[in-house]
Coordinates of C-alpha atoms in Angstrom, one line a residue:
I1 CA -17.7 194.1 181.1
R2 CA -16.4 190.5 181.1
R3 CA -13.1 190.0 179.4
P4 CA -12.3 186.7 177.6
P5 CA -10.1 184.5 179.5
R6 CA -6.5 184.6 178.6
S7 CA -5.3 181.5 176.8
T8 CA -3.0 179.5 178.7
P9 CA 0.2 178.1 177.3
S10 CA -1.3 174.6 177.3
N11 CA -4.3 175.7 175.2
S12 CA -2.1 177.4 172.6
S13 CA 0.0 174.3 172.2
A14 CA -3.0 172.1 171.6
A15 CA -4.3 174.3 168.9
S16 CA -1.0 174.4 167.2
D17 CA -0.9 170.5 167.2
V18 CA -4.3 170.4 165.6
Y19 CA -3.3 172.8 162.9
K20 CA -0.2 170.8 162.1
R21 CA -2.2 167.6 161.9
Q22 CA -4.7 169.1 159.5
K23 CA -1.9 170.4 157.4
I24 CA -0.2 167.0 157.3
D25 CA -3.6 165.4 156.4
R26 CA -4.1 167.8 153.5
I27 CA -0.6 167.0 152.2
I28 CA -1.2 163.3 152.5
V29 CA -4.6 163.6 150.6
V30 CA -3.1 165.8 147.9
G31 CA -0.1 163.4 147.6
L32 CA -2.4 160.4 147.4
L33 CA -4.5 162.1 144.8
G34 CA -1.4 163.0 142.8
L35 CA -0.2 159.5 143.2
A36 CA -3.5 158.2 142.0
V37 CA -3.4 160.4 138.9
W38 CA 0.1 159.3 138.2
L39 CA -0.8 155.7 138.6
I40 CA -3.8 156.2 136.2
L41 CA -1.5 157.8 133.7
L42 CA 1.1 155.1 134.1
G43 CA -1.6 152.5 133.8
R44 CA -2.9 154.1 130.6
L45 CA 0.6 154.4 129.3
F46 CA 1.2 150.7 130.1
I47 CA -2.0 149.7 128.4
T48 CA -1.3 151.8 125.3
Q49 CA 2.5 151.3 125.0
I50 CA 2.8 147.7 126.2
A51 CA -0.4 145.7 126.7
N52 CA -2.2 147.0 123.5
A53 CA 0.8 148.2 121.6
D54 CA 0.2 146.0 118.6
E55 CA -3.5 147.2 118.3
Y56 CA -2.6 150.9 118.4
R57 CA 0.3 150.4 116.1
S58 CA -2.0 148.7 113.6
R59 CA -4.5 151.6 114.0
A60 CA -1.8 154.2 113.3
R61 CA -0.6 152.3 110.2
R62 CA -4.2 152.1 108.9
Q63 CA -4.7 155.8 109.4
H64 CA -1.4 157.1 108.1
Q65 CA 0.0 154.3 105.9
R66 CA -1.8 153.3 102.7
K67 CA -0.9 150.5 100.4
R68 CA -1.1 151.8 96.8
V69 CA -1.4 149.5 93.9
V70 CA 1.1 150.3 91.1
K71 CA -0.6 149.2 87.8
A72 CA 1.5 147.1 85.6
P73 CA 1.9 148.5 82.0
R74 CA -0.3 146.5 79.7
G75 CA 1.5 144.6 76.9
L76 CA 1.5 146.1 73.4
V77 CA -0.2 144.7 70.4
F78 CA 1.7 144.8 67.0
D79 CA 0.9 143.8 63.5
R80 CA 3.1 141.5 61.4
D81 CA 5.5 144.4 60.6
N82 CA 5.7 145.7 64.2
V83 CA 3.2 148.5 63.6
V84 CA 1.6 149.3 67.0
L85 CA -2.1 148.5 67.1
A86 CA -2.6 149.0 70.9
K87 CA -0.4 150.9 73.3
N88 CA -0.4 152.8 76.6
I89 CA -0.1 156.4 77.5
P90 CA 0.4 157.9 81.1
A91 CA -2.9 159.1 82.5
L92 CA -4.6 160.0 85.8
D93 CA -7.6 158.6 87.7
F94 CA -9.4 161.2 89.9
W95 CA -11.2 160.1 93.0
T96 CA -12.7 161.5 96.2
E97 CA -14.6 160.8 99.4
R98 CA -18.0 162.5 99.1
D99 CA -18.1 163.6 102.8
A100 CA -14.8 165.3 102.5
I101 CA -15.5 167.6 99.5
V102 CA -15.2 171.3 100.5
N103 CA -16.7 173.0 97.5
I104 CA -18.7 170.7 95.2
D105 CA -19.6 173.5 92.8
R106 CA -15.9 174.3 92.2
V107 CA -15.2 170.6 91.6
D108 CA -18.1 170.3 89.1
S109 CA -17.1 173.5 87.3
A110 CA -13.4 172.5 87.0
F111 CA -14.2 169.1 85.5
A112 CA -16.8 170.6 83.1
T113 CA -14.2 173.2 81.9
V114 CA -11.2 170.9 81.6
L115 CA -12.8 167.7 80.4
G116 CA -15.7 169.1 78.5
L117 CA -18.3 167.4 80.7
E118 CA -21.8 168.7 81.0
P119 CA -22.2 171.2 83.9
G120 CA -23.8 169.4 86.8
Y121 CA -22.6 165.9 85.7
I122 CA -19.9 165.6 88.4
K123 CA -22.1 167.1 91.0
N124 CA -24.9 164.6 90.3
R125 CA -22.4 161.8 90.2
I126 CA -21.2 162.7 93.7
R127 CA -24.6 163.2 95.2
N128 CA -26.1 160.1 93.7
S129 CA -23.2 157.8 94.6
R130 CA -24.2 154.9 96.9
T131 CA -20.7 154.8 98.4
N132 CA -18.6 157.5 100.1
W133 CA -15.5 156.7 98.0
L134 CA -15.9 157.1 94.3
Y135 CA -14.1 157.8 91.0
L136 CA -14.8 161.1 89.3
A137 CA -12.9 160.5 86.1
R138 CA -10.6 157.8 84.8
G139 CA -7.8 157.6 82.3
V140 CA -7.5 161.4 82.0
E141 CA -4.6 162.4 79.8
L142 CA -1.8 164.1 81.7
S143 CA -2.0 167.5 80.0
K144 CA -5.6 167.8 81.2
G145 CA -5.1 166.0 84.5
R146 CA -2.5 168.5 85.6
K147 CA -5.0 171.3 85.3
L148 CA -7.2 169.5 87.9
R149 CA -4.5 168.9 90.5
F150 CA -5.5 172.2 92.3
L151 CA -8.7 170.4 93.5
E152 CA -6.7 168.6 96.2
K153 CA -7.8 171.4 98.5
D154 CA -11.3 170.1 97.9
S155 CA -10.3 166.5 98.7
V156 CA -10.2 165.4 95.0
F157 CA -7.1 163.3 94.5
S158 CA -5.4 161.7 91.5
T159 CA -3.7 158.3 91.0
E160 CA -1.2 157.6 88.2
C161 CA -2.4 155.0 85.7
F162 CA -2.2 154.1 82.0
A163 CA -4.8 154.8 79.3
R164 CA -5.1 152.4 76.3
V165 CA -4.8 153.9 72.9
Y166 CA -5.6 152.3 69.5
P167 CA -3.7 154.1 66.6
L168 CA -5.8 152.5 63.9
G169 CA -8.9 154.1 65.3
R170 CA -12.0 152.3 64.0
D171 CA -10.0 150.0 61.8
A172 CA -9.7 146.5 63.3
G173 CA -11.8 147.6 66.3
Q174 CA -13.6 144.3 66.7
L175 CA -10.4 142.3 66.1
I176 CA -8.2 144.1 68.7
G177 CA -11.0 144.7 71.2
F178 CA -10.8 147.0 74.1
I179 CA -10.4 147.2 77.9
D180 CA -12.6 148.5 80.7
P181 CA -11.5 151.3 83.1
D182 CA -9.9 148.7 85.4
G183 CA -7.7 147.4 82.6
K184 CA -9.5 144.2 81.9
G185 CA -9.9 143.0 78.3
L186 CA -13.5 142.8 77.2
E187 CA -13.5 141.9 73.5
G188 CA -11.2 140.7 70.7
I189 CA -7.5 140.1 71.3
E190 CA -7.6 142.2 74.4
H191 CA -10.0 139.7 76.0
T192 CA -8.6 136.4 74.6
Y193 CA -5.1 137.3 75.7
D194 CA -5.9 139.3 78.7
R195 CA -3.8 137.2 81.1
Q196 CA -0.7 137.5 78.9
L197 CA -1.2 141.3 78.3
S198 CA -2.1 142.2 81.9
G199 CA 1.2 141.6 83.6
T200 CA 1.5 141.7 87.5
D201 CA 0.7 144.8 89.5
G202 CA 3.2 146.1 92.0
E203 CA 2.6 148.0 95.2
V204 CA 4.1 150.8 97.4
I205 CA 3.4 151.9 101.0
V206 CA 2.9 155.7 101.3
L207 CA 2.4 157.9 104.3
S208 CA -0.7 160.2 104.2
D209 CA -2.3 162.9 106.3
Q210 CA -5.8 162.7 107.8
A211 CA -7.4 164.0 104.6
G212 CA -5.8 161.2 102.6
R213 CA -3.2 163.3 100.9
D214 CA 0.0 161.4 100.3
Y215 CA 3.4 162.5 101.4
R216 CA 5.1 161.7 98.2
L217 CA 8.6 161.8 99.8
F218 CA 7.7 159.1 102.3
Q219 CA 7.2 155.9 100.3
Y220 CA 8.7 152.6 101.0
G221 CA 8.2 148.9 100.7
S222 CA 8.1 149.2 97.0
K223 CA 7.3 146.1 94.9
P224 CA 7.8 147.0 91.2
P225 CA 5.1 146.0 88.7
I226 CA 5.9 143.4 86.0
P227 CA 4.8 144.6 82.5
G228 CA 2.6 142.4 80.4
H229 CA 3.8 140.5 77.4
D230 CA 3.6 141.9 73.9
I231 CA 1.3 140.3 71.2
H232 CA 2.4 140.1 67.6
L233 CA -0.4 139.5 65.2
T234 CA -0.5 138.1 61.7
I235 CA -2.5 141.2 60.6
D236 CA -1.1 143.6 58.0
A237 CA -2.2 147.1 59.1
D238 CA -2.0 148.5 55.6
L239 CA -4.1 145.6 54.2
Q240 CA -6.5 145.9 57.1
R241 CA -7.2 149.6 56.2
I242 CA -7.8 148.6 52.6
V243 CA -10.2 145.8 53.5
E244 CA -12.1 148.0 55.9
S245 CA -12.4 150.7 53.3
E246 CA -13.5 148.3 50.5
L247 CA -16.0 146.6 52.8
A248 CA -17.5 149.9 54.0
E249 CA -17.8 151.2 50.4
S250 CA -19.3 148.0 49.2
I251 CA -21.9 147.9 52.0
V252 CA -22.9 151.6 51.6
E253 CA -22.7 152.1 47.9
S254 CA -23.2 148.7 46.2
C255 CA -25.1 146.4 48.5
R256 CA -26.9 149.0 50.7
A257 CA -27.0 146.3 53.4
D258 CA -27.0 146.7 57.2
G259 CA -23.6 145.1 57.6
G260 CA -21.0 142.9 56.2
M261 CA -17.8 140.9 56.9
A262 CA -14.5 140.3 55.2
V263 CA -11.6 137.9 55.8
F264 CA -8.2 138.0 54.1
M265 CA -6.3 134.7 54.7
R266 CA -3.1 133.1 53.5
P267 CA -4.3 129.5 52.5
S268 CA -1.0 127.8 52.9
T269 CA -0.5 128.7 56.6
G270 CA -3.8 129.9 57.9
E271 CA -2.5 133.4 58.8
I272 CA -5.2 136.0 58.9
L273 CA -3.9 139.1 57.1
A274 CA -7.1 141.2 57.6
M275 CA -10.4 140.6 59.2
A276 CA -13.1 143.3 59.3
C277 CA -16.8 143.9 60.2
Y278 CA -19.0 146.7 59.2
P279 CA -20.3 148.8 60.9
A280 CA -17.1 149.5 62.7
F281 CA -16.6 151.2 66.1
S282 CA -13.9 153.1 68.0
P283 CA -12.3 151.0 70.8
E284 CA -11.3 154.1 72.7
N285 CA -15.0 155.2 72.9
Y286 CA -16.6 151.8 73.1
A287 CA -19.2 152.9 75.6
E288 CA -20.7 155.2 73.0
S289 CA -21.2 152.4 70.4
D290 CA -23.9 149.8 69.8
P291 CA -22.9 146.5 71.5
E292 CA -23.8 144.7 68.3
H293 CA -21.1 146.6 66.5
R294 CA -18.4 145.5 68.9
K295 CA -18.8 141.8 68.1
M296 CA -16.3 140.0 65.8
R297 CA -19.2 138.7 63.7
V298 CA -16.8 136.8 61.4
I299 CA -16.6 134.1 64.2
T300 CA -19.9 134.7 66.1
D301 CA -22.7 135.1 63.4
I302 CA -23.9 132.2 61.4
Y303 CA -25.8 132.3 58.1
E304 CA -26.8 130.0 55.2
P305 CA -23.7 130.1 52.9
G306 CA -25.8 129.6 49.7
S307 CA -23.9 129.2 46.5
T308 CA -20.5 129.6 48.3
F309 CA -21.2 126.1 49.7
K310 CA -21.3 124.5 46.3
I311 CA -17.6 123.8 46.5
V312 CA -18.5 121.1 49.0
T313 CA -21.0 119.5 46.5
F314 CA -18.6 119.6 43.5
S315 CA -15.7 118.3 45.7
A316 CA -17.7 115.3 46.6
L317 CA -18.7 114.8 42.9
L318 CA -15.1 115.0 41.7
A319 CA -13.8 112.8 44.5
T320 CA -16.3 110.0 43.7
D321 CA -15.9 110.3 39.9
K322 CA -19.5 111.4 39.5
F323 CA -18.6 114.6 37.7
D324 CA -17.7 115.0 34.0
P325 CA -17.1 118.7 33.2
E326 CA -18.2 118.3 29.6
E327 CA -21.4 116.3 30.2
T328 CA -24.8 118.0 29.5
V329 CA -27.2 119.0 32.3
D330 CA -30.7 120.3 31.7
C331 CA -31.3 123.3 33.9
E332 CA -35.0 123.6 32.9
W333 CA -34.7 127.2 31.9
G334 CA -34.5 128.3 35.5
E335 CA -37.6 126.6 37.0
W336 CA -37.8 123.0 38.2
F337 CA -40.4 121.3 40.4
F338 CA -38.9 119.1 43.1
C339 CA -40.3 117.5 46.2
D340 CA -43.5 119.7 46.3
D341 CA -41.5 122.8 45.8
T342 CA -40.2 124.9 42.9
I343 CA -36.4 125.5 42.5
H344 CA -35.3 128.6 40.7
D345 CA -32.1 129.9 39.1
A346 CA -31.1 133.5 39.2
E347 CA -30.5 133.3 35.5
P348 CA -32.4 130.8 33.3
H349 CA -30.4 128.3 31.4
G350 CA -31.4 125.3 29.2
K351 CA -29.0 122.4 28.5
I352 CA -25.5 123.4 29.6
T353 CA -22.3 121.5 30.5
A354 CA -21.6 120.4 34.0
R355 CA -18.7 122.9 34.0
E356 CA -21.1 125.7 33.1
V357 CA -23.4 124.6 36.0
L358 CA -20.7 125.7 38.4
I359 CA -19.6 128.7 36.4
H360 CA -23.1 130.1 36.3
S361 CA -24.0 128.8 39.8
S362 CA -27.1 127.0 38.6
N363 CA -29.1 125.7 41.6
I364 CA -31.1 123.3 39.4
G365 CA -28.0 121.8 37.7
T366 CA -26.2 121.5 41.1
I367 CA -29.1 119.6 42.6
K368 CA -29.4 117.3 39.7
L369 CA -25.7 116.4 39.8
A370 CA -25.9 116.0 43.7
Q371 CA -28.7 113.3 43.3
R372 CA -25.9 111.0 42.3
L373 CA -24.4 111.2 45.8
P374 CA -25.5 109.4 49.0
K375 CA -26.5 111.7 51.9
D376 CA -23.6 110.4 54.0
T377 CA -21.1 111.4 51.3
L378 CA -22.4 115.0 51.1
Y379 CA -22.4 115.2 54.9
S380 CA -18.9 113.8 55.3
Y381 CA -17.4 116.3 52.8
A382 CA -19.1 119.2 54.5
R383 CA -17.6 118.0 57.8
A384 CA -14.2 117.6 56.2
Y385 CA -14.3 121.2 55.0
G386 CA -14.9 122.2 58.6
F387 CA -18.7 123.0 58.7
G388 CA -20.4 122.1 62.0
N389 CA -17.3 122.6 64.1
P390 CA -15.3 125.7 65.2
T391 CA -12.2 126.3 63.1
G392 CA -10.1 126.7 66.3
I393 CA -9.0 130.3 65.5
D394 CA -7.3 131.9 68.5
L395 CA -10.1 134.3 69.3
S396 CA -12.7 133.7 72.0
G397 CA -16.4 133.5 71.1
E398 CA -16.3 131.3 68.0
V399 CA -19.3 129.2 67.2
G400 CA -19.5 126.0 65.2
G401 CA -22.5 126.7 63.0
I402 CA -25.2 124.2 62.1
L403 CA -24.8 120.9 60.2
H404 CA -27.5 118.4 60.7
K405 CA -26.7 114.7 60.4
P406 CA -28.3 112.8 57.5
Y407 CA -30.9 111.0 59.7
K408 CA -32.3 114.5 60.7
W409 CA -32.7 115.6 57.0
S410 CA -36.1 116.5 55.8
G411 CA -37.5 115.5 52.4
M412 CA -36.3 118.8 50.9
T413 CA -32.8 118.7 52.4
P414 CA -31.3 116.6 49.5
A415 CA -32.2 119.6 47.2
A416 CA -31.5 122.4 49.7
F417 CA -28.2 121.1 51.1
P418 CA -26.2 121.0 47.8
M419 CA -26.9 124.6 47.1
G420 CA -26.0 125.8 50.7
H421 CA -29.4 125.8 52.4
E422 CA -30.4 124.0 55.6
V423 CA -26.8 124.5 56.8
A424 CA -25.3 127.4 58.5
G425 CA -21.7 128.6 59.0
T426 CA -19.6 131.5 59.9
A427 CA -17.5 133.7 57.6
I428 CA -14.3 132.3 59.0
Q429 CA -15.5 128.7 58.2
I430 CA -16.3 129.8 54.6
A431 CA -12.8 131.4 54.3
T432 CA -11.1 128.4 55.7
A433 CA -13.0 126.0 53.4
Y434 CA -11.9 128.1 50.4
G435 CA -8.4 128.2 51.8
A436 CA -8.3 124.4 51.8
L437 CA -9.3 124.5 48.1
A438 CA -6.6 127.0 47.3
N439 CA -4.1 125.0 49.4
R440 CA -4.5 122.0 47.0
G441 CA -6.9 120.2 49.3
I442 CA -5.3 120.6 52.7
L443 CA -7.4 122.4 55.4
V444 CA -5.3 124.5 57.8
Q445 CA -6.3 126.1 61.1
P446 CA -6.7 129.9 60.9
Y447 CA -4.8 132.0 63.5
L448 CA -4.2 135.6 64.4
V449 CA -1.3 135.5 67.0
D450 CA 2.1 134.9 65.4
R451 CA 4.2 135.2 68.6
I452 CA 4.3 136.5 72.2
T453 CA 7.3 138.3 73.5
H454 CA 8.7 139.7 76.8
R455 CA 9.0 143.5 76.9
N456 CA 12.8 143.0 76.4
G457 CA 12.0 141.3 73.1
S458 CA 12.7 137.7 74.0
E459 CA 10.3 135.2 72.5
I460 CA 8.1 133.1 74.8
Y461 CA 5.7 131.7 72.2
K462 CA 5.8 131.1 68.5
H463 CA 2.8 129.8 66.5
E464 CA 3.5 127.1 63.9
P465 CA 1.0 126.5 61.1
V466 CA -1.4 123.6 61.8
S467 CA -2.6 121.3 59.0
V468 CA -5.8 119.8 60.1
R469 CA -6.6 117.3 57.3
R470 CA -6.6 116.6 53.7
V471 CA -10.1 117.3 52.3
I472 CA -9.7 116.3 48.6
E473 CA -6.8 115.1 46.4
E474 CA -4.5 117.6 44.8
A475 CA -5.8 116.8 41.3
D476 CA -9.4 117.4 42.3
A477 CA -8.5 120.6 44.1
D478 CA -6.6 121.9 41.0
T479 CA -9.6 121.1 38.7
L480 CA -12.0 122.8 41.0
C481 CA -9.7 125.8 41.4
E482 CA -9.6 126.2 37.6
L483 CA -13.4 126.1 37.5
M484 CA -13.5 128.7 40.2
K485 CA -11.2 131.0 38.2
T486 CA -13.6 130.8 35.3
V487 CA -16.4 131.8 37.7
V488 CA -14.5 135.0 38.3
D489 CA -13.4 135.5 34.7
S490 CA -16.7 134.9 32.9
G491 CA -19.3 133.6 35.4
T492 CA -21.3 135.0 38.2
G493 CA -18.3 136.5 39.9
I494 CA -17.2 138.8 37.0
R495 CA -19.1 141.9 38.2
E496 CA -17.7 141.9 41.7
N497 CA -14.2 141.1 40.4
T498 CA -14.3 144.1 38.0
R499 CA -15.4 146.4 40.8
I500 CA -12.6 145.3 43.1
I501 CA -9.6 145.3 40.8
G502 CA -10.4 148.7 39.3
R503 CA -9.7 150.6 42.5
G504 CA -6.9 153.0 41.5
K505 CA -4.0 153.0 44.0
N506 CA -5.3 150.0 46.0
R507 CA -5.5 147.8 42.9
N508 CA -2.4 145.7 43.5
R509 CA -3.1 145.0 47.1
A510 CA -6.7 144.1 46.4
E511 CA -5.8 141.7 43.6
G512 CA -3.5 140.0 46.1

């Protein structure tokens, strides 16, 4: 048996040195690796905290800080006696991100129960949305909105806003107009004076979590909103209700027409005290109404004025001394052949006085008297009364009507024009023309806005009545007014007058 050689002292020392060197090498490698890791970490920290600090700071702000718009309260609309016609109430807008919703069935059921929506409406709205972020409901009154706040766990959030309310309901709907869900005026006064009513939105910076929920205690950088200005109209709310009621009853019961218009104006100043269209609509539910019913047809729709235009003809006759109230005019018993056509009267008359021609609104008599006038004279008086041009009323959308110049007249126009055909005007033009007659010959510009005020009550605008021109002399206007009174007392206007002034409790206001 061969035994292993004994290690000598020199061999043992060498092995020990090798082991020590290996240990040192391992320590060096581990140290270098640790140093490298620390250098990498320090490098990343340098890049994050120093080199790219602004970028990461900006990212953090975008993720956790949100700039919320604080809607400015819209200005109020008042009538002439400070009765509120349009105001704001606190409300809530509900929104969500489609991908974040936890339980869509619970969300749909809650909205259906609280807001009375059809089951499945909200679910379909979410699923069919083309964007991830969407509104679920807007302008929800607070009492109902609070019942939906528990849906925050399903990532349905709310934002405070204002809902627009119209205390008169359907009355004056076309006149006041309405706003869209974003608070922009779309029709009527709300549209025409949208800039003054809107105010200036404010903003606030809020902190939020990753789900978009705001930390309501962490808000800063607040910029308060500036409320819109208040609009004070010339409208009388009580009179507006009467006019709306009378108009609706006349259309439905008496005329059985599809629609109608009414204007109540103060002739001396041009103030519109009431202006109505039928059918009416509710501004708060405008989306459910026919778009045609939302128009203020008093200023947008034109029609042939017919016999109401005869004041132009008789004004021209009086002004040029071509009219003697007591002269005799043959009205041909209601049928007269002129320019290859037959002219008819609603009621046949033979030889009557020129005064009676107007009282009984004889087309034949009016045309015969108008033959004494040159075309240019008839045209100029029509222009003087405001036909063919907008009246300038402070409401957007007004049209000027149709008034052809004499060189464009046809062979039948000299007969048609004096009795209000081959010319077209708006209801506001007719009212303004009659206002000029009642104002002893002076045409004034109609207007709706009396003044505009700051929320604190200070006045920033006050409308002053505008006299446009003198149409006829005072004496001629007085003569024509007396004739027009006779039309109502004993002529073609007697039936309508009797109907209007016999209205029980509304009698005094209607006679005014």
